[in-house]
PDB file of C-alpha atoms in Angstrom:
ATOM      1  CA  MET A   1     100.986  77.291 151.986  1.00 81.00           C
ATOM      2  CA  ASN A   2     101.428  80.994 152.264  1.00 87.00           C
ATOM      3  CA  LEU A   3     102.126  83.353 149.343  1.00 86.00           C
ATOM      4  CA  ARG A   4     105.862  83.093 149.765  1.00 88.00           C
ATOM      5  CA  HIS A   5     105.655  79.212 149.514  1.00 89.00           C
ATOM      6  CA  ILE A   6     103.499  79.662 146.425  1.00 88.00           C
ATOM      7  CA  GLU A   7     105.869  81.937 144.804  1.00 89.00           C
ATOM      8  CA  ILE A   8     108.883  79.721 145.425  1.00 90.00           C
ATOM      9  CA  PHE A   9     107.103  76.601 144.303  1.00 89.00           C
ATOM     10  CA  HIS A  10     105.909  78.393 141.115  1.00 89.00           C
ATOM     11  CA  ALA A  11     109.318  79.717 140.375  1.00 89.00           C
ATOM     12  CA  VAL A  12     111.116  76.359 140.770  1.00 89.00           C
ATOM     13  CA  TYR A  13     108.437  74.588 138.753  1.00 89.00           C
ATOM     14  CA  VAL A  14     108.665  77.038 135.893  1.00 88.00           C
ATOM     15  CA  ASN A  15     112.444  77.483 135.892  1.00 87.00           C
ATOM     16  CA  GLY A  16     113.389  73.889 136.491  1.00 85.00           C
ATOM     17  CA  SER A  17     116.020  74.420 139.218  1.00 87.00           C
ATOM     18  CA  VAL A  18     116.598  76.189 142.613  1.00 88.00           C
ATOM     19  CA  SER A  19     119.359  78.326 140.995  1.00 88.00           C
ATOM     20  CA  ALA A  20     117.223  79.440 138.119  1.00 88.00           C
ATOM     21  CA  ALA A  21     114.344  80.182 140.417  1.00 87.00           C
ATOM     22  CA  ALA A  22     116.611  82.182 142.742  1.00 89.00           C
ATOM     23  CA  ARG A  23     117.873  84.335 139.817  1.00 89.00           C
ATOM     24  CA  ALA A  24     114.312  84.814 138.574  1.00 87.00           C
ATOM     25  CA  LEU A  25     113.197  86.047 142.040  1.00 87.00           C
ATOM     26  CA  ASN A  26     116.500  87.914 142.790  1.00 89.00           C
ATOM     27  CA  VAL A  27     117.017  85.940 146.076  1.00 90.00           C
ATOM     28  CA  SER A  28     119.666  83.551 147.238  1.00 91.00           C
ATOM     29  CA  GLN A  29     119.656  79.877 146.501  1.00 90.00           C
ATOM     30  CA  PRO A  30     119.586  78.825 150.126  1.00 91.00           C
ATOM     31  CA  SER A  31     116.498  80.884 150.744  1.00 91.00           C
ATOM     32  CA  VAL A  32     114.723  79.197 147.888  1.00 90.00           C
ATOM     33  CA  SER A  33     115.752  75.720 149.188  1.00 90.00           C
ATOM     34  CA  LYS A  34     114.660  76.456 152.737  1.00 92.00           C
ATOM     35  CA  THR A  35     111.325  77.742 151.718  1.00 91.00           C
ATOM     36  CA  LEU A  36     110.655  74.849 149.350  1.00 89.00           C
ATOM     37  CA  ARG A  37     111.505  72.292 152.117  1.00 90.00           C
ATOM     38  CA  HIS A  38     109.144  74.198 154.462  1.00 92.00           C
ATOM     39  CA  ALA A  39     106.374  74.023 151.949  1.00 89.00           C
ATOM     40  CA  GLU A  40     106.883  70.334 151.493  1.00 89.00           C
ATOM     41  CA  SER A  41     106.792  69.714 155.231  1.00 91.00           C
ATOM     42  CA  LEU A  42     103.597  71.613 155.587  1.00 90.00           C
ATOM     43  CA  LEU A  43     102.020  69.741 152.700  1.00 89.00           C
ATOM     44  CA  GLY A  44     103.291  66.351 153.870  1.00 90.00           C
ATOM     45  CA  PHE A  45     104.562  65.192 150.486  1.00 91.00           C
ATOM     46  CA  GLN A  46     107.327  65.857 148.035  1.00 89.00           C
ATOM     47  CA  LEU A  47     106.991  68.493 145.254  1.00 90.00           C
ATOM     48  CA  PHE A  48     110.206  67.768 143.294  1.00 89.00           C
ATOM     49  CA  GLN A  49     112.600  64.840 142.871  1.00 87.00           C
ATOM     50  CA  ARG A  50     116.216  65.289 141.654  1.00 82.00           C
ATOM     51  CA  ALA A  51     117.023  63.663 138.327  1.00 80.00           C
ATOM     52  CA  ASN A  52     120.065  64.376 136.098  1.00 75.00           C
ATOM     53  CA  GLY A  53     120.936  67.493 138.064  1.00 68.00           C
ATOM     54  CA  ARG A  54     117.378  68.955 137.653  1.00 76.00           C
ATOM     55  CA  LEU A  55     114.368  69.085 139.851  1.00 83.00           C
ATOM     56  CA  VAL A  56     111.556  67.073 138.325  1.00 88.00           C
ATOM     57  CA  PRO A  57     108.003  67.844 139.585  1.00 89.00           C
ATOM     58  CA  THR A  58     106.156  64.970 141.171  1.00 90.00           C
ATOM     59  CA  GLU A  59     102.611  64.063 140.102  1.00 90.00           C
ATOM     60  CA  ASP A  60     101.301  65.868 143.192  1.00 90.00           C
ATOM     61  CA  ALA A  61     103.202  68.959 142.071  1.00 88.00           C
ATOM     62  CA  HIS A  62     101.613  68.785 138.598  1.00 90.00           C
ATOM     63  CA  VAL A  63      98.145  68.753 140.248  1.00 88.00           C
ATOM     64  CA  LEU A  64      98.959  71.591 142.617  1.00 89.00           C
ATOM     65  CA  PHE A  65     100.487  73.767 139.857  1.00 89.00           C
ATOM     66  CA  ALA A  66      97.201  74.515 138.129  1.00 83.00           C
ATOM     67  CA  ASP A  67      95.825  76.216 141.240  1.00 86.00           C
ATOM     68  CA  VAL A  68      99.146  77.823 142.144  1.00 87.00           C
ATOM     69  CA  SER A  69      99.513  79.321 138.695  1.00 84.00           C
ATOM     70  CA  GLU A  70      95.994  80.968 138.888  1.00 82.00           C
ATOM     71  CA  ILE A  71      96.978  82.406 142.327  1.00 85.00           C
ATOM     72  CA  GLN A  72     100.269  83.750 140.846  1.00 82.00           C
ATOM     73  CA  GLU A  73      98.420  85.485 138.048  1.00 80.00           C
ATOM     74  CA  ARG A  74      96.119  87.131 140.480  1.00 78.00           C
ATOM     75  CA  VAL A  75      99.076  88.262 142.732  1.00 80.00           C
ATOM     76  CA  TYR A  76     100.791  89.652 139.655  1.00 77.00           C
ATOM     77  CA  ALA A  77      97.615  91.435 138.582  1.00 71.00           C
ATOM     78  CA  LEU A  78      97.302  92.971 142.126  1.00 75.00           C
ATOM     79  CA  ARG A  79     101.021  94.199 142.010  1.00 75.00           C
ATOM     80  CA  GLN A  80     100.567  95.612 138.482  1.00 68.00           C
ATOM     81  CA  ALA A  81      97.397  97.374 139.603  1.00 64.00           C
ATOM     82  CA  GLY A  82      99.201  98.901 142.538  1.00 68.00           C
ATOM     83  CA  ARG A  83     102.043 100.125 140.184  1.00 64.00           C
ATOM     84  CA  ASN A  84      99.515 101.533 137.720  1.00 57.00           C
ATOM     85  CA  LEU A  85      97.587 103.326 140.572  1.00 54.00           C
ATOM     86  CA  LYS A  86     100.831 104.782 141.812  1.00 54.00           C
ATOM     87  CA  ARG A  87     101.624 106.184 138.346  1.00 49.00           C
ATOM     88  CA  GLY A  88      98.106 107.659 138.029  1.00 44.00           C
ATOM     89  CA  VAL A  89      97.973 111.257 136.673  1.00 45.00           C
ATOM     90  CA  ALA A  90      95.145 113.700 137.518  1.00 48.00           C
ATOM     91  CA  GLY A  91      93.330 114.887 134.360  1.00 67.00           C
ATOM     92  CA  MET A  92      94.321 111.818 132.354  1.00 80.00           C
ATOM     93  CA  LEU A  93      91.868 109.404 130.648  1.00 89.00           C
ATOM     94  CA  ARG A  94      93.201 105.922 129.890  1.00 91.00           C
ATOM     95  CA  VAL A  95      91.182 104.304 127.154  1.00 94.00           C
ATOM     96  CA  SER A  96      91.615 100.851 125.655  1.00 94.00           C
ATOM     97  CA  ALA A  97      89.689 100.077 122.519  1.00 94.00           C
ATOM     98  CA  LEU A  98      89.342  97.393 119.775  1.00 91.00           C
ATOM     99  CA  PRO A  99      91.736  98.132 116.756  1.00 89.00           C
ATOM    100  CA  SER A 100      88.761  98.714 114.558  1.00 89.00           C
ATOM    101  CA  LEU A 101      87.509 101.601 116.730  1.00 93.00           C
ATOM    102  CA  ALA A 102      90.987 102.959 117.102  1.00 90.00           C
ATOM    103  CA  LEU A 103      91.509 103.625 113.483  1.00 88.00           C
ATOM    104  CA  HIS A 104      89.105 106.610 113.147  1.00 92.00           C
ATOM    105  CA  THR A 105      86.398 106.631 115.743  1.00 95.00           C
ATOM    106  CA  ILE A 106      88.558 107.004 118.994  1.00 95.00           C
ATOM    107  CA  PRO A 107      90.900 109.616 117.377  1.00 95.00           C
ATOM    108  CA  THR A 108      88.015 111.690 116.114  1.00 95.00           C
ATOM    109  CA  ALA A 109      86.415 111.646 119.612  1.00 96.00           C
ATOM    110  CA  VAL A 110      89.646 112.653 121.291  1.00 96.00           C
ATOM    111  CA  ALA A 111      90.184 115.511 118.909  1.00 96.00           C
ATOM    112  CA  ARG A 112      86.666 116.819 119.396  1.00 95.00           C
ATOM    113  CA  PHE A 113      86.862 116.439 123.272  1.00 94.00           C
ATOM    114  CA  ARG A 114      90.129 118.228 123.500  1.00 91.00           C
ATOM    115  CA  ARG A 115      88.837 121.342 121.806  1.00 92.00           C
ATOM    116  CA  ASN A 116      87.089 122.185 125.017  1.00 88.00           C
ATOM    117  CA  HIS A 117      89.382 120.220 127.360  1.00 87.00           C
ATOM    118  CA  ASP A 118      92.856 121.026 126.123  1.00 84.00           C
ATOM    119  CA  ASN A 119      94.333 120.338 129.650  1.00 80.00           C
ATOM    120  CA  VAL A 120      93.213 116.670 129.568  1.00 85.00           C
ATOM    121  CA  LYS A 121      95.819 113.986 128.603  1.00 86.00           C
ATOM    122  CA  PHE A 122      94.977 110.713 127.066  1.00 92.00           C
ATOM    123  CA  ASP A 123      96.623 107.249 127.265  1.00 91.00           C
ATOM    124  CA  LEU A 124      95.259 105.245 124.367  1.00 93.00           C
ATOM    125  CA  GLN A 125      95.956 101.692 123.429  1.00 92.00           C
ATOM    126  CA  THR A 126      94.408  99.013 121.168  1.00 90.00           C
ATOM    127  CA  VAL A 127      93.587  95.729 122.731  1.00 87.00           C
ATOM    128  CA  HIS A 128      91.979  92.557 121.345  1.00 85.00           C
ATOM    129  CA  HIS A 129      88.552  91.593 122.644  1.00 80.00           C
ATOM    130  CA  ASP A 130      89.865  88.709 124.997  1.00 78.00           C
ATOM    131  CA  ASP A 131      92.238  91.101 126.818  1.00 84.00           C
ATOM    132  CA  LEU A 132      89.972  94.021 127.560  1.00 85.00           C
ATOM    133  CA  VAL A 133      88.719  92.893 130.869  1.00 85.00           C
ATOM    134  CA  ARG A 134      92.226  91.974 132.020  1.00 86.00           C
ATOM    135  CA  LYS A 135      93.304  95.546 131.298  1.00 87.00           C
ATOM    136  CA  LEU A 136      90.572  96.768 133.558  1.00 88.00           C
ATOM    137  CA  TYR A 137      91.472  94.388 136.477  1.00 85.00           C
ATOM    138  CA  GLU A 138      95.143  95.316 136.284  1.00 83.00           C
ATOM    139  CA  ARG A 139      94.173  99.116 136.345  1.00 83.00           C
ATOM    140  CA  GLU A 140      96.057  99.600 133.074  1.00 85.00           C
ATOM    141  CA  THR A 141      92.993 101.361 131.648  1.00 90.00           C
ATOM    142  CA  ASP A 142      90.011 103.276 133.027  1.00 89.00           C
ATOM    143  CA  LEU A 143      87.584 102.510 130.099  1.00 94.00           C
ATOM    144  CA  ALA A 144      87.512  99.590 127.662  1.00 94.00           C
ATOM    145  CA  ILE A 145      85.552 100.225 124.516  1.00 95.00           C
ATOM    146  CA  ALA A 146      84.233  97.022 122.852  1.00 91.00           C
ATOM    147  CA  TYR A 147      81.380  95.343 121.042  1.00 92.00           C
ATOM    148  CA  GLU A 148      80.296  92.879 123.673  1.00 88.00           C
ATOM    149  CA  VAL A 149      80.270  92.807 127.435  1.00 88.00           C
ATOM    150  CA  PRO A 150      81.454  89.500 128.783  1.00 82.00           C
ATOM    151  CA  PRO A 151      78.319  88.107 130.504  1.00 79.00           C
ATOM    152  CA  ALA A 152      80.130  86.572 133.533  1.00 73.00           C
ATOM    153  CA  ALA A 153      82.535  89.449 134.252  1.00 75.00           C
ATOM    154  CA  PRO A 154      81.784  91.601 137.367  1.00 81.00           C
ATOM    155  CA  ILE A 155      82.047  94.883 135.405  1.00 90.00           C
ATOM    156  CA  GLY A 156      79.809  97.744 134.599  1.00 92.00           C
ATOM    157  CA  SER A 157      78.961  99.016 131.133  1.00 94.00           C
ATOM    158  CA  ARG A 158      77.323 101.830 129.217  1.00 94.00           C
ATOM    159  CA  LEU A 159      75.818 101.519 125.719  1.00 95.00           C
ATOM    160  CA  LEU A 160      77.446 104.020 123.498  1.00 96.00           C
ATOM    161  CA  GLY A 161      75.705 103.292 120.116  1.00 95.00           C
ATOM    162  CA  HIS A 162      75.582 100.778 117.359  1.00 95.00           C
ATOM    163  CA  GLY A 163      77.587  99.615 114.329  1.00 94.00           C
ATOM    164  CA  GLU A 164      76.890  97.180 111.539  1.00 95.00           C
ATOM    165  CA  LEU A 165      78.689  94.891 109.134  1.00 95.00           C
ATOM    166  CA  VAL A 166      79.295  96.281 105.542  1.00 96.00           C
ATOM    167  CA  VAL A 167      80.701  94.993 102.336  1.00 97.00           C
ATOM    168  CA  LEU A 168      83.989  96.828 101.534  1.00 97.00           C
ATOM    169  CA  TYR A 169      84.987  96.693  97.900  1.00 97.00           C
ATOM    170  CA  ARG A 170      86.658  98.380  94.956  1.00 96.00           C
ATOM    171  CA  GLU A 171      84.128 100.234  92.828  1.00 96.00           C
ATOM    172  CA  GLU A 172      85.556  98.524  89.690  1.00 95.00           C
ATOM    173  CA  ASP A 173      84.761  95.074  91.264  1.00 94.00           C
ATOM    174  CA  ILE A 174      81.113  95.827  91.802  1.00 94.00           C
ATOM    175  CA  PRO A 175      80.137  98.590  89.507  1.00 93.00           C
ATOM    176  CA  GLY A 176      76.697 100.181  89.972  1.00 92.00           C
ATOM    177  CA  ALA A 177      76.268  98.435  93.397  1.00 94.00           C
ATOM    178  CA  PRO A 178      72.808  98.775  94.922  1.00 95.00           C
ATOM    179  CA  PRO A 179      72.295 100.628  98.167  1.00 96.00           C
ATOM    180  CA  GLU A 180      72.369  97.301 100.084  1.00 96.00           C
ATOM    181  CA  LEU A 181      74.013  94.055  99.257  1.00 96.00           C
ATOM    182  CA  GLU A 182      72.796  90.556 100.095  1.00 95.00           C
ATOM    183  CA  LEU A 183      75.422  88.018 100.919  1.00 94.00           C
ATOM    184  CA  GLU A 184      74.242  85.850  98.075  1.00 94.00           C
ATOM    185  CA  GLN A 185      75.269  88.569  95.721  1.00 94.00           C
ATOM    186  CA  LEU A 186      78.906  88.131  96.802  1.00 93.00           C
ATOM    187  CA  GLN A 187      79.073  84.599  95.378  1.00 92.00           C
ATOM    188  CA  GLY A 188      81.484  84.523  92.471  1.00 90.00           C
ATOM    189  CA  GLN A 189      83.600  87.252  93.921  1.00 94.00           C
ATOM    190  CA  ARG A 190      87.038  86.673  95.382  1.00 95.00           C
ATOM    191  CA  PHE A 191      86.388  86.985  99.171  1.00 96.00           C
ATOM    192  CA  ILE A 192      88.641  87.976 102.042  1.00 94.00           C
ATOM    193  CA  SER A 193      87.246  86.351 105.077  1.00 90.00           C
ATOM    194  CA  LEU A 194      86.894  87.570 108.665  1.00 82.00           C
ATOM    195  CA  ALA A 195      88.598  85.832 111.501  1.00 69.00           C
ATOM    196  CA  ALA A 196      85.991  83.622 113.035  1.00 65.00           C
ATOM    197  CA  SER A 197      86.797  84.665 116.619  1.00 61.00           C
ATOM    198  CA  GLY A 198      85.332  87.663 118.463  1.00 77.00           C
ATOM    199  CA  PRO A 199      81.806  89.043 118.462  1.00 84.00           C
ATOM    200  CA  ILE A 200      82.015  90.371 114.883  1.00 86.00           C
ATOM    201  CA  GLY A 201      83.455  87.219 113.369  1.00 85.00           C
ATOM    202  CA  GLN A 202      80.900  85.080 115.184  1.00 87.00           C
ATOM    203  CA  LEU A 203      78.107  87.413 113.909  1.00 90.00           C
ATOM    204  CA  PHE A 204      79.147  86.990 110.344  1.00 91.00           C
ATOM    205  CA  THR A 205      79.801  83.244 110.602  1.00 89.00           C
ATOM    206  CA  GLN A 206      76.352  82.738 112.147  1.00 91.00           C
ATOM    207  CA  GLU A 207      74.707  84.574 109.210  1.00 93.00           C
ATOM    208  CA  LEU A 208      76.600  82.462 106.670  1.00 91.00           C
ATOM    209  CA  GLN A 209      75.450  79.327 108.466  1.00 92.00           C
ATOM    210  CA  ARG A 210      71.867  80.567 108.557  1.00 93.00           C
ATOM    211  CA  LEU A 211      71.931  81.092 104.802  1.00 94.00           C
ATOM    212  CA  ASP A 212      73.809  77.926 104.241  1.00 93.00           C
ATOM    213  CA  LEU A 213      76.179  79.979 102.071  1.00 92.00           C
ATOM    214  CA  GLU A 214      79.815  79.441 101.057  1.00 90.00           C
ATOM    215  CA  LEU A 215      81.850  82.189  99.605  1.00 92.00           C
ATOM    216  CA  ASP A 216      84.956  81.990  97.413  1.00 92.00           C
ATOM    217  CA  GLU A 217      87.497  82.584 100.189  1.00 92.00           C
ATOM    218  CA  VAL A 218      90.893  83.411  98.731  1.00 94.00           C
ATOM    219  CA  VAL A 219      92.395  84.922 101.981  1.00 92.00           C
ATOM    220  CA  SER A 220      91.632  84.685 105.651  1.00 90.00           C
ATOM    221  CA  ALA A 221      92.641  87.882 107.434  1.00 87.00           C
ATOM    222  CA  ARG A 222      93.171  88.006 111.170  1.00 82.00           C
ATOM    223  CA  THR A 223      92.537  91.718 111.424  1.00 84.00           C
ATOM    224  CA  PHE A 224      90.012  94.067 109.731  1.00 87.00           C
ATOM    225  CA  TYR A 225      92.893  96.476 108.893  1.00 87.00           C
ATOM    226  CA  ILE A 226      94.611  93.703 106.883  1.00 91.00           C
ATOM    227  CA  ALA A 227      91.373  92.750 105.195  1.00 92.00           C
ATOM    228  CA  SER A 228      90.873  96.412 104.138  1.00 94.00           C
ATOM    229  CA  ALA A 229      94.462  96.696 102.864  1.00 94.00           C
ATOM    230  CA  LEU A 230      93.986  93.597 100.731  1.00 96.00           C
ATOM    231  CA  VAL A 231      90.813  95.108  99.172  1.00 96.00           C
ATOM    232  CA  ARG A 232      92.871  98.205  98.217  1.00 95.00           C
ATOM    233  CA  GLN A 233      95.293  95.987  96.597  1.00 95.00           C
ATOM    234  CA  GLY A 234      92.649  94.281  94.433  1.00 95.00           C
ATOM    235  CA  VAL A 235      92.892  90.878  96.156  1.00 96.00           C
ATOM    236  CA  GLY A 236      89.100  90.675  96.638  1.00 96.00           C
ATOM    237  CA  ILE A 237      86.241  92.072  98.558  1.00 96.00           C
ATOM    238  CA  THR A 238      85.464  91.688 102.325  1.00 96.00           C
ATOM    239  CA  VAL A 239      82.937  92.254 105.036  1.00 95.00           C
ATOM    240  CA  VAL A 240      84.024  94.410 107.952  1.00 94.00           C
ATOM    241  CA  ASP A 241      82.536  96.572 110.677  1.00 94.00           C
ATOM    242  CA  SER A 242      81.262 100.044 109.601  1.00 94.00           C
ATOM    243  CA  PHE A 243      83.945 101.761 111.713  1.00 94.00           C
ATOM    244  CA  THR A 244      86.815 100.076 109.841  1.00 93.00           C
ATOM    245  CA  ALA A 245      85.122 100.757 106.496  1.00 94.00           C
ATOM    246  CA  HIS A 246      84.802 104.451 107.203  1.00 92.00           C
ATOM    247  CA  ALA A 247      88.501 104.622 108.287  1.00 92.00           C
ATOM    248  CA  SER A 248      89.545 102.682 105.222  1.00 92.00           C
ATOM    249  CA  LEU A 249      87.932 104.727 102.484  1.00 92.00           C
ATOM    250  CA  VAL A 250      90.130 106.008  99.755  1.00 94.00           C
ATOM    251  CA  PRO A 251      89.294 107.034  96.163  1.00 95.00           C
ATOM    252  CA  GLY A 252      88.105 103.949  94.374  1.00 95.00           C
ATOM    253  CA  LEU A 253      86.848 102.151  97.431  1.00 96.00           C
ATOM    254  CA  ALA A 254      83.227 102.026  98.572  1.00 97.00           C
ATOM    255  CA  PHE A 255      81.047 100.096 101.145  1.00 97.00           C
ATOM    256  CA  ARG A 256      77.477  98.993 101.339  1.00 97.00           C
ATOM    257  CA  PRO A 257      75.441  97.730 104.239  1.00 96.00           C
ATOM    258  CA  LEU A 258      74.198  94.164 104.211  1.00 96.00           C
ATOM    259  CA  LYS A 259      70.640  93.167 103.461  1.00 95.00           C
ATOM    260  CA  PRO A 260      69.285  92.139 105.943  1.00 95.00           C
ATOM    261  CA  ARG A 261      71.432  94.391 108.163  1.00 95.00           C
ATOM    262  CA  LEU A 262      73.659  92.799 110.705  1.00 95.00           C
ATOM    263  CA  THR A 263      74.135  95.287 113.653  1.00 95.00           C
ATOM    264  CA  PHE A 264      76.029  95.100 116.869  1.00 94.00           C
ATOM    265  CA  ASP A 265      76.363  97.324 119.997  1.00 95.00           C
ATOM    266  CA  VAL A 266      79.261  99.356 121.198  1.00 96.00           C
ATOM    267  CA  HIS A 267      79.842  99.527 124.911  1.00 95.00           C
ATOM    268  CA  ALA A 268      82.078 101.258 127.338  1.00 96.00           C
ATOM    269  CA  MET A 269      83.188  98.919 130.134  1.00 94.00           C
ATOM    270  CA  PHE A 270      84.607  99.785 133.590  1.00 93.00           C
ATOM    271  CA  LEU A 271      85.145  98.252 137.044  1.00 90.00           C
ATOM    272  CA  LEU A 272      82.036  98.409 139.235  1.00 87.00           C
ATOM    273  CA  ASN A 273      84.015  99.892 142.122  1.00 83.00           C
ATOM    274  CA  ARG A 274      85.576 102.430 139.724  1.00 85.00           C
ATOM    275  CA  PRO A 275      82.834 103.944 137.730  1.00 89.00           C
ATOM    276  CA  PRO A 276      83.602 106.650 135.160  1.00 89.00           C
ATOM    277  CA  THR A 277      84.527 110.034 136.630  1.00 85.00           C
ATOM    278  CA  ALA A 278      82.677 113.254 135.544  1.00 85.00           C
ATOM    279  CA  LEU A 279      85.504 113.860 133.057  1.00 86.00           C
ATOM    280  CA  ALA A 280      85.351 110.296 131.649  1.00 89.00           C
ATOM    281  CA  THR A 281      81.478 110.555 131.413  1.00 91.00           C
ATOM    282  CA  GLU A 282      81.781 113.706 129.306  1.00 91.00           C
ATOM    283  CA  PHE A 283      84.276 111.911 127.040  1.00 94.00           C
ATOM    284  CA  LEU A 284      81.931 109.018 126.640  1.00 95.00           C
ATOM    285  CA  LYS A 285      79.119 111.378 125.522  1.00 95.00           C
ATOM    286  CA  THR A 286      81.493 112.719 122.870  1.00 96.00           C
ATOM    287  CA  LEU A 287      82.468 109.263 121.806  1.00 96.00           C
ATOM    288  CA  GLY A 288      78.749 108.315 121.583  1.00 96.00           C
ATOM    289  CA  ARG A 289      78.031 111.308 119.304  1.00 95.00           C
ATOM    290  CA  VAL A 290      80.888 110.211 117.040  1.00 95.00           C
ATOM    291  CA  ILE A 291      79.685 106.602 116.963  1.00 94.00           C
ATOM    292  CA  GLY A 292      76.147 107.875 116.119  1.00 87.00           C
ATOM    293  CA  ALA A 293      77.433 109.989 113.210  1.00 68.00           C
ATOM    294  CA  PRO A 294      80.937 108.694 112.167  1.00 56.00           C
TER     295      PRO A 294
END
């Protein structure tokens, strides 16, 4: 099967009929039918059977679809990368970052950088951890800023600095808090929990398991921003990364590092065949200084 066969098979499988596949691909129905028959003749078996006016995939088609779907995703990524490269603008830095870094850290670094590089444009976006590598592959971004470099991904990285987990709370909820707080000291407090996914959530969950500790969880927040907003509203206290805590501070809120401290790294990721330009390298230096002294 060539790529055209794969595209037609994928479209018919997903859309359920030749006519719907033709509309999705913006081609004629006879063209879809002809290509599908040709694919079946090359394979030596049927891909679809007609039932109640629809094309029903055969068992062989179901098996084949898993591989075809992966190929289609790669072809789409290649096309998207081509479009993004075509739209490329000289003097522009495209940066994707986790939402927690985009609240304060990235904007601060951009503002400082543009003081001496006011002709540089930025394209900024927030991306969840699992999507960062895909953004690089599809050329939607030049740099991805995250807490963990996927070990199996063929990408390069540079260490920018470190962060840590902190307790974010209303001062009236923990009056006279010590310089550091142990997780055991949070027992009895209404607690807004972290999402268990992602490097930060896993780091916190592992520490709770190590201490064999259960907190009085009243709300589970999927984002650190929501957790911080709930603290402001007096729902409870939470544990977030230090970058989110700095960005969330308002009168009446405070944060304390944990004891023992739970730290993590901050990395800039990039494609191995597209290392940071001189301009991007200068920005990363600025970002590193902001991370070191938020």
